Tab-separated table of C-alpha atoms in Angstrom:
chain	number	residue	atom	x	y	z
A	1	UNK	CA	29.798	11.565	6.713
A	2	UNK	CA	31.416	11.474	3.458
A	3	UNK	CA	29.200	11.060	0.144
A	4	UNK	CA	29.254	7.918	-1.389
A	5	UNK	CA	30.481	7.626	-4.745
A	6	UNK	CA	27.959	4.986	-6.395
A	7	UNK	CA	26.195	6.331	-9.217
A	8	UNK	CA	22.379	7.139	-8.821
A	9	UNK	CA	20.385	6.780	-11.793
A	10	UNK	CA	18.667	10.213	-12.727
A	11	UNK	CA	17.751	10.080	-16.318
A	12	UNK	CA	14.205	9.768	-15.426
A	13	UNK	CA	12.053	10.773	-12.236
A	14	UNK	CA	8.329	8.827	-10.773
A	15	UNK	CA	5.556	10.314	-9.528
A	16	UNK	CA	3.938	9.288	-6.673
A	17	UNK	CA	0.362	10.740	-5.188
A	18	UNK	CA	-0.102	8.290	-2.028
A	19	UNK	CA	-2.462	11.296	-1.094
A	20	UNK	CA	-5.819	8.507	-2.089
A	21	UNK	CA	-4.923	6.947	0.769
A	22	UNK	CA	-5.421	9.512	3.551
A	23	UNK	CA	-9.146	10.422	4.756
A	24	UNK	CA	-8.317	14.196	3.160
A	25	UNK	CA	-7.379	12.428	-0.163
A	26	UNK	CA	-10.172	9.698	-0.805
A	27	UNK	CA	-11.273	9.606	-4.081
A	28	UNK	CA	-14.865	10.992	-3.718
A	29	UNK	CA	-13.346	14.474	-2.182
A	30	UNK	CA	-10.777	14.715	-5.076
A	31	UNK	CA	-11.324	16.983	-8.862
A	32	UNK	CA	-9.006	15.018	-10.847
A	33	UNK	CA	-8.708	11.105	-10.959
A	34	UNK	CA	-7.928	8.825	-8.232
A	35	UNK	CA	-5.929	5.722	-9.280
A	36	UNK	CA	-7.916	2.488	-9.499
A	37	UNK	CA	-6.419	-0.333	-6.700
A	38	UNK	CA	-7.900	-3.085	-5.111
A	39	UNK	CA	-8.083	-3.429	-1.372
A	40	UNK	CA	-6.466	-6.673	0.015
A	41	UNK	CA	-7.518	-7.370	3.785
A	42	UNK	CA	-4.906	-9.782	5.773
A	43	UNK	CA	-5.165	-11.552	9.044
A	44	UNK	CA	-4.729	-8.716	11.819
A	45	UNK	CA	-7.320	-6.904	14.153
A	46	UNK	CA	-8.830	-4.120	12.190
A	47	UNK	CA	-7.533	-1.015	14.263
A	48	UNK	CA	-9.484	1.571	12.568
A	49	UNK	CA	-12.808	0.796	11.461
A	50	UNK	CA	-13.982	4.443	9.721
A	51	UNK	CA	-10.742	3.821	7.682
A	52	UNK	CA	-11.458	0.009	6.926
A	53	UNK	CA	-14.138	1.907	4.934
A	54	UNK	CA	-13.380	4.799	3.479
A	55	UNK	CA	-10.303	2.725	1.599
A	56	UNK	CA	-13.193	-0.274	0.581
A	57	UNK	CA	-15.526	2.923	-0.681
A	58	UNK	CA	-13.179	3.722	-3.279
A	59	UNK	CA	-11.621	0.680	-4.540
A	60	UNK	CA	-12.403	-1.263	-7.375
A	61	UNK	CA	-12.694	-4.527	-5.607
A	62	UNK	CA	-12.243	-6.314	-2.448
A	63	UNK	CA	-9.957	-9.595	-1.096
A	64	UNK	CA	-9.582	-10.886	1.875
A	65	UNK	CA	-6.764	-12.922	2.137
A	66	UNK	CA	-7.355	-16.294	3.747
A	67	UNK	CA	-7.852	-15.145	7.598
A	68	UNK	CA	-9.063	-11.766	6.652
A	69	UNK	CA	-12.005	-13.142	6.045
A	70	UNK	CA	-12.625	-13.728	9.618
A	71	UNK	CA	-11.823	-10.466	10.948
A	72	UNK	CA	-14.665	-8.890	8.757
A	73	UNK	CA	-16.890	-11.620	9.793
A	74	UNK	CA	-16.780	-10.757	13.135
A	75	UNK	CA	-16.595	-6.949	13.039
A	76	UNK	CA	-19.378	-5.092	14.398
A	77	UNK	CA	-21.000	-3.804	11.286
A	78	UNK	CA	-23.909	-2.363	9.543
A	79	UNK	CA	-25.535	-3.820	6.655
A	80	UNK	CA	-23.912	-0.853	5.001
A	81	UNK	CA	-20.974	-1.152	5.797
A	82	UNK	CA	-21.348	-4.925	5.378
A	83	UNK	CA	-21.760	-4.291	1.534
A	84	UNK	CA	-18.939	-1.850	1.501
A	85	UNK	CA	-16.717	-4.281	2.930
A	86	UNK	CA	-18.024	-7.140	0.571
A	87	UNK	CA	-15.305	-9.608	-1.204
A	88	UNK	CA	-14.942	-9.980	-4.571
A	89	UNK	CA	-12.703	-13.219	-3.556
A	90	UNK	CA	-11.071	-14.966	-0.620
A	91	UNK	CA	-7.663	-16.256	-1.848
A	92	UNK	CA	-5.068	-18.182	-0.119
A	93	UNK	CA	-3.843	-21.744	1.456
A	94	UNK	CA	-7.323	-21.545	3.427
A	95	UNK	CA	-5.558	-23.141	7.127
A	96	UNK	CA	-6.799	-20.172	8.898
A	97	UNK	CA	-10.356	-18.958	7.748
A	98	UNK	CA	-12.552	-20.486	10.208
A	99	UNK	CA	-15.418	-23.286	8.776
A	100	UNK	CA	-18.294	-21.417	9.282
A	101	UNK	CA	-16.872	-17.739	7.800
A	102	UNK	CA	-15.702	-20.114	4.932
A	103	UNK	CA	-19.305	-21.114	4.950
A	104	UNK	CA	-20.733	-18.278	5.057
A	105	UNK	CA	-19.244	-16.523	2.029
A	106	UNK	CA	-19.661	-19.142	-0.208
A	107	UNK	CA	-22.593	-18.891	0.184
A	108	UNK	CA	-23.133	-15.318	-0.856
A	109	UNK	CA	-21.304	-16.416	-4.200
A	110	UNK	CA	-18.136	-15.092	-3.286
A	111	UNK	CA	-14.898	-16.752	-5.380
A	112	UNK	CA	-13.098	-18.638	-2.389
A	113	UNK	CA	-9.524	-19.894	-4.088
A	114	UNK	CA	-7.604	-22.611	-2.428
A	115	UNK	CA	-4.170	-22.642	-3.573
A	116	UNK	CA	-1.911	-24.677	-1.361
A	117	UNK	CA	1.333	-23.464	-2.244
A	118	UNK	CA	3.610	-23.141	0.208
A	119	UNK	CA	6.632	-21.195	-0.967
A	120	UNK	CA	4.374	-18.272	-1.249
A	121	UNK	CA	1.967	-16.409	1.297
A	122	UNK	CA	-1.594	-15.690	1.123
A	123	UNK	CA	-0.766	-12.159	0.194
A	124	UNK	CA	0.904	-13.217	-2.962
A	125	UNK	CA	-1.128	-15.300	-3.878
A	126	UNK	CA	-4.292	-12.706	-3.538
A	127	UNK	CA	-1.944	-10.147	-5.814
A	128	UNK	CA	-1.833	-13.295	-8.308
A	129	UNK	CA	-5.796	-13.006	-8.355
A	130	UNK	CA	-5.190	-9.339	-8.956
A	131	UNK	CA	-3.136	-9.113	-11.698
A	132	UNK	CA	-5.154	-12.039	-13.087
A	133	UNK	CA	-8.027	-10.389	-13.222
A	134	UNK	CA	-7.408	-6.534	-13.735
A	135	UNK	CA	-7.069	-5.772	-17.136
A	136	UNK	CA	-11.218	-6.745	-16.667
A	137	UNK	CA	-11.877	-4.697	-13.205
A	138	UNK	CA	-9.968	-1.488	-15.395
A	139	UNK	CA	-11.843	-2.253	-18.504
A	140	UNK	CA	-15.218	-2.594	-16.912
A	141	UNK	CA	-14.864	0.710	-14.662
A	142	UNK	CA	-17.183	3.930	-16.234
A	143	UNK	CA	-13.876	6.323	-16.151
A	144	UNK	CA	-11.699	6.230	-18.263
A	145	UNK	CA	-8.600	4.923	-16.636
A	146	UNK	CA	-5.519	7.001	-16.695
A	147	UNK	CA	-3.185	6.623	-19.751
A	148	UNK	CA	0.375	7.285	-18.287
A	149	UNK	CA	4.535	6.498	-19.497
A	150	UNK	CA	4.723	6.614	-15.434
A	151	UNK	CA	5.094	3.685	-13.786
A	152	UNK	CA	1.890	1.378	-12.372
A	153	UNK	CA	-0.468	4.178	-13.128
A	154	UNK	CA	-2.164	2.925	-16.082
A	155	UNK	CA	-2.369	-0.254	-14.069
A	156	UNK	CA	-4.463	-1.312	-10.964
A	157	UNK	CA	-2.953	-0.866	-7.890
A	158	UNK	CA	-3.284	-3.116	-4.395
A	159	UNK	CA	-3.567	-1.401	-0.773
A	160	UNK	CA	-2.898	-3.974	1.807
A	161	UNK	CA	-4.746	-3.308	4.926
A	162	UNK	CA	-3.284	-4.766	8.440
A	163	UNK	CA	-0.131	-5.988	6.841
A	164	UNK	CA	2.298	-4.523	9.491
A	165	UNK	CA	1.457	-5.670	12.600
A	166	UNK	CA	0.698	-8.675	14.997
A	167	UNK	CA	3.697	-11.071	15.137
A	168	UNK	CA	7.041	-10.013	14.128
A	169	UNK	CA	8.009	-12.231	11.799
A	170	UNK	CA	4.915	-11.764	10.024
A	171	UNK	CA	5.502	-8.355	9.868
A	172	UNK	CA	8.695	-8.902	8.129
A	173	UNK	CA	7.647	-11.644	5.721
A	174	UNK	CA	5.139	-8.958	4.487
A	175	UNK	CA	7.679	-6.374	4.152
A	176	UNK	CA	9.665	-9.050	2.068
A	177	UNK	CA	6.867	-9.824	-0.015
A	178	UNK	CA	6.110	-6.059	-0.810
A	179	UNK	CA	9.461	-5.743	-2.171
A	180	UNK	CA	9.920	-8.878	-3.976
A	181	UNK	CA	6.399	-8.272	-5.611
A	182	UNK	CA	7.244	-4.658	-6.219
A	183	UNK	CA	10.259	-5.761	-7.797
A	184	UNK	CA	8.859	-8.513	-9.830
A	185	UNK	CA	6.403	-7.177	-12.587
A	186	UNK	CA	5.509	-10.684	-13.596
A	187	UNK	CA	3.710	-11.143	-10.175
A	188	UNK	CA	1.811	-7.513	-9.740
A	189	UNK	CA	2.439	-4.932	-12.650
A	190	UNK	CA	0.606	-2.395	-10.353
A	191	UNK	CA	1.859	-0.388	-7.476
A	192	UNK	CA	1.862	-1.789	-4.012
A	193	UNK	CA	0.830	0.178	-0.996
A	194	UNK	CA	0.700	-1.212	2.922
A	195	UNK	CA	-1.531	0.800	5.181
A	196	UNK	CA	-1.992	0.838	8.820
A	197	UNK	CA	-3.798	3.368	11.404
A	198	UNK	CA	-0.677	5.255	11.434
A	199	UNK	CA	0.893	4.709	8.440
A	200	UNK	CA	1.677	4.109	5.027
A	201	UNK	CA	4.602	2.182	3.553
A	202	UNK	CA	5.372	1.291	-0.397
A	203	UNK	CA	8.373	0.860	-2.303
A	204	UNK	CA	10.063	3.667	-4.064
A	205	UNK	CA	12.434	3.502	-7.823
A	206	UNK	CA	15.640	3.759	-8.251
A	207	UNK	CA	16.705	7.286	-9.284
A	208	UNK	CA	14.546	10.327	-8.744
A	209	UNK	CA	11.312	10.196	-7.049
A	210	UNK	CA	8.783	12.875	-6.464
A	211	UNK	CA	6.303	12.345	-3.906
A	212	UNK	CA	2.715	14.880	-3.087
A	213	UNK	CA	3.326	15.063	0.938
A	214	UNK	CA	0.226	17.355	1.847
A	215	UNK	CA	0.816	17.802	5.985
A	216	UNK	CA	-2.977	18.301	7.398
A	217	UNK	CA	-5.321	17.528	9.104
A	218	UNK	CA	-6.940	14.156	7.402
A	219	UNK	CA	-3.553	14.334	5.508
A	220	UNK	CA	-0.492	13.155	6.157
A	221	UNK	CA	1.532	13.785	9.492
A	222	UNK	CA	5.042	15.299	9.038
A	223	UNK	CA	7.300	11.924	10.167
A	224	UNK	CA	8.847	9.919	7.565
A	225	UNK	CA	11.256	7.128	6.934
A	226	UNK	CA	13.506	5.857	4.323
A	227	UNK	CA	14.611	2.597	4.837
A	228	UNK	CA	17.292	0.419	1.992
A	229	UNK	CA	15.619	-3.124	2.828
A	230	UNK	CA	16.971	-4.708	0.053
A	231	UNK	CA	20.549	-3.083	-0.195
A	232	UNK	CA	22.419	-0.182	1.054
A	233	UNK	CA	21.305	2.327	-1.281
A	234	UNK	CA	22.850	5.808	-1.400
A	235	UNK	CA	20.157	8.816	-1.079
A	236	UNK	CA	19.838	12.388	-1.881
A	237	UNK	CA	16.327	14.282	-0.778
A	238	UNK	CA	15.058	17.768	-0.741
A	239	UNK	CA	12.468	18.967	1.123
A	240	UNK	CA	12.795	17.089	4.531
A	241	UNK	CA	14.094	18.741	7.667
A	242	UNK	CA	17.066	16.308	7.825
A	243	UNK	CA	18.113	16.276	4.167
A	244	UNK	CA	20.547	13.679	2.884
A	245	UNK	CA	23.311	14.755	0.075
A	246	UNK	CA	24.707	11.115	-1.270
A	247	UNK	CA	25.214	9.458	1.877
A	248	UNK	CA	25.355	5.872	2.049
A	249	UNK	CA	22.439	3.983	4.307
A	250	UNK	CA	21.892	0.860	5.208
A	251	UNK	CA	20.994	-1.251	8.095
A	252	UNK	CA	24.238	-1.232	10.795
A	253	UNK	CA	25.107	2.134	9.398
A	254	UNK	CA	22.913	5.234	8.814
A	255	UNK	CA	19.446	4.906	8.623
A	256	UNK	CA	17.095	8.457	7.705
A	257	UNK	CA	13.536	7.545	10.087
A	258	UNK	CA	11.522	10.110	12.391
A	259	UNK	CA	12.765	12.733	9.458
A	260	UNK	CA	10.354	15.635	9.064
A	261	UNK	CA	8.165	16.468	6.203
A	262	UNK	CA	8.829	20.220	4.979
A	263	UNK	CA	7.405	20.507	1.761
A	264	UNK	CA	4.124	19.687	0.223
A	265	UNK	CA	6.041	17.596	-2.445
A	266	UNK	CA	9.133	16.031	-1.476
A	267	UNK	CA	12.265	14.427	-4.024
A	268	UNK	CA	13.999	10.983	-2.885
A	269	UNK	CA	16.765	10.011	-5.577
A	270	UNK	CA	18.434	6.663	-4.157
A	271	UNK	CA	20.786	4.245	-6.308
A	272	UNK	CA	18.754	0.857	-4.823
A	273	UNK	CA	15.245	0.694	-4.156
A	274	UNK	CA	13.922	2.096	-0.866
A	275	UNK	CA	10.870	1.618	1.455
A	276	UNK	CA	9.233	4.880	2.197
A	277	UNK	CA	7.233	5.409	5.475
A	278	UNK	CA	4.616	8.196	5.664
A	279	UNK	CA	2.989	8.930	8.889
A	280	UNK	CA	-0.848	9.674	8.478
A	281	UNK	CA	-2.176	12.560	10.243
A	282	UNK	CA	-5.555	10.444	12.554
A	283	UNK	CA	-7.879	14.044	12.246
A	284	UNK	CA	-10.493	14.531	10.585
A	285	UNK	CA	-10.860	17.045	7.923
A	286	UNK	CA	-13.632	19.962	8.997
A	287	UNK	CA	-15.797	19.187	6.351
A	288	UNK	CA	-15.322	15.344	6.786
């Protein structure tokens, strides 16, 4: 295929290190520091308890969003874990948390916001708590939060957990959400990360990206995809098995997915912004 001639913008390049959320990554195993994020838990099954945890162990705070709140209600958990797992707040509409979960958390104090907009999902509006409340989560933390020119990591970051799965079309009004929130700094300043057993997804800049792709056990696994959800978007990378030079992708044309992972950092430059899949490797680390 034939490069495409629209312009990407390389005058400046973003760092990513997605590496916090993989078992081998978590912030308690790492020297230097972890970025602060919040864990937001949605309405799905929880698929993989040990990581359920591991993800609440490091983060800052807690939400459930609406329904989440009942699938940590009825997990089989320790008191432990129970506290691990604890909510700072359950936001949303409030039509699916059941009465008695509802209940239940109020009456541990947690911050249960109704807000019956309709026009916007109970993901949104839990990154609208977020945002609202971050600048205190960052200032109250004992480290010294990273002071950074690169984007969303002076900020505090959200890691949705269950997001991509269940029905379709939920699936892909969460996908829409992640990149009109991404997009839209007046809604979530921080970076945006969904997480599943098998995977990671966020949204990547326009123009040159640099990601840390550690392949390992505990780490990541080797597939990856790159997928233009909101345009075509024309795409150069280096380090993947199947590297693109310029070539024009978009959904009814080429699409880059089930690409291979060949370097332990890999560079995406794309003219539109692009949804990156990493595939998470399900060992465990010796030492874990």
């Amino acid at each position: 295929m034939a490069n495409d001639t629209k312009k990407i913008d390389s005058r400046k390049a973003t760092y990513w290190d997605p590496t916090f959320l993989t078992h081998g990554g978590l912030p308690s195993k790492r020297k230097d520091v972890p970025p602060l994020y919040a864990v937001i838990i949605v309405n799905q099954p929880m698929e993989d308890k040990r990581q359920l945890l591991d993800l609440c162990q490091g983060a800052k705070t807690v939400v459930y969003a609406d329904g989440g709140a009942n699938q940590i209600f009825h997990l089989d958990k320790t008191d432990e874990e129970q506290q691990t797992l604890f909510p700072a707040a359950i936001c949303g509409d409030l039509d699916s948390i059941e009465p008695e979960v509802g209940e239940w958390y109020a009456s541990k104090h947690v911050a249960i916001i109704r807000d019956p907009d309709q026009y916007s999902t109970d993901l949104t509006k839990s990154l609208k708590f977020v945002k609202n409340v971050a600048h205190d989560w960052i200032s109250s933390t004992e480290d010294e939060p990273p002071k950074s020119s690169k984007a969303g990591e002076d900020l505090l970051n959200a890691v949705v957990v269950g997001g991509i799965g269940g029905r379709f079309d939920q699936g892909f009004s969460q996908l829409h959400h992640l990149y009109t929130a991404s997009n839209d700094t007046s809604s979530f300043g921080g970076r945006l990360f969904m997480i599943n057993r098998q995977s990671i997804c966020f949204l990547l800049h326009k123009g040159i990206n640099h990601i840390k792709t550690p392949v390992g056990p505990g780490l990541f696994g080797e597939c990856v995809g790159i997928i233009p959800i909101g345009r075509p978007s024309v795409i150069r990378t280096k380090g993947l098995e199947w590297d693109l030079d310029g070539q024009l992708t978009e959904f009814g044309g080429l699409l880059s997915t089930s690409n291979h992972i060949k370097r332990e950092r890999i560079e995406i430059e794309s003219s539109e912004r692009v949804l990156l899949t990493i595939e998470l490797d399900l060992s465990r680390p010796r030492n874990a």
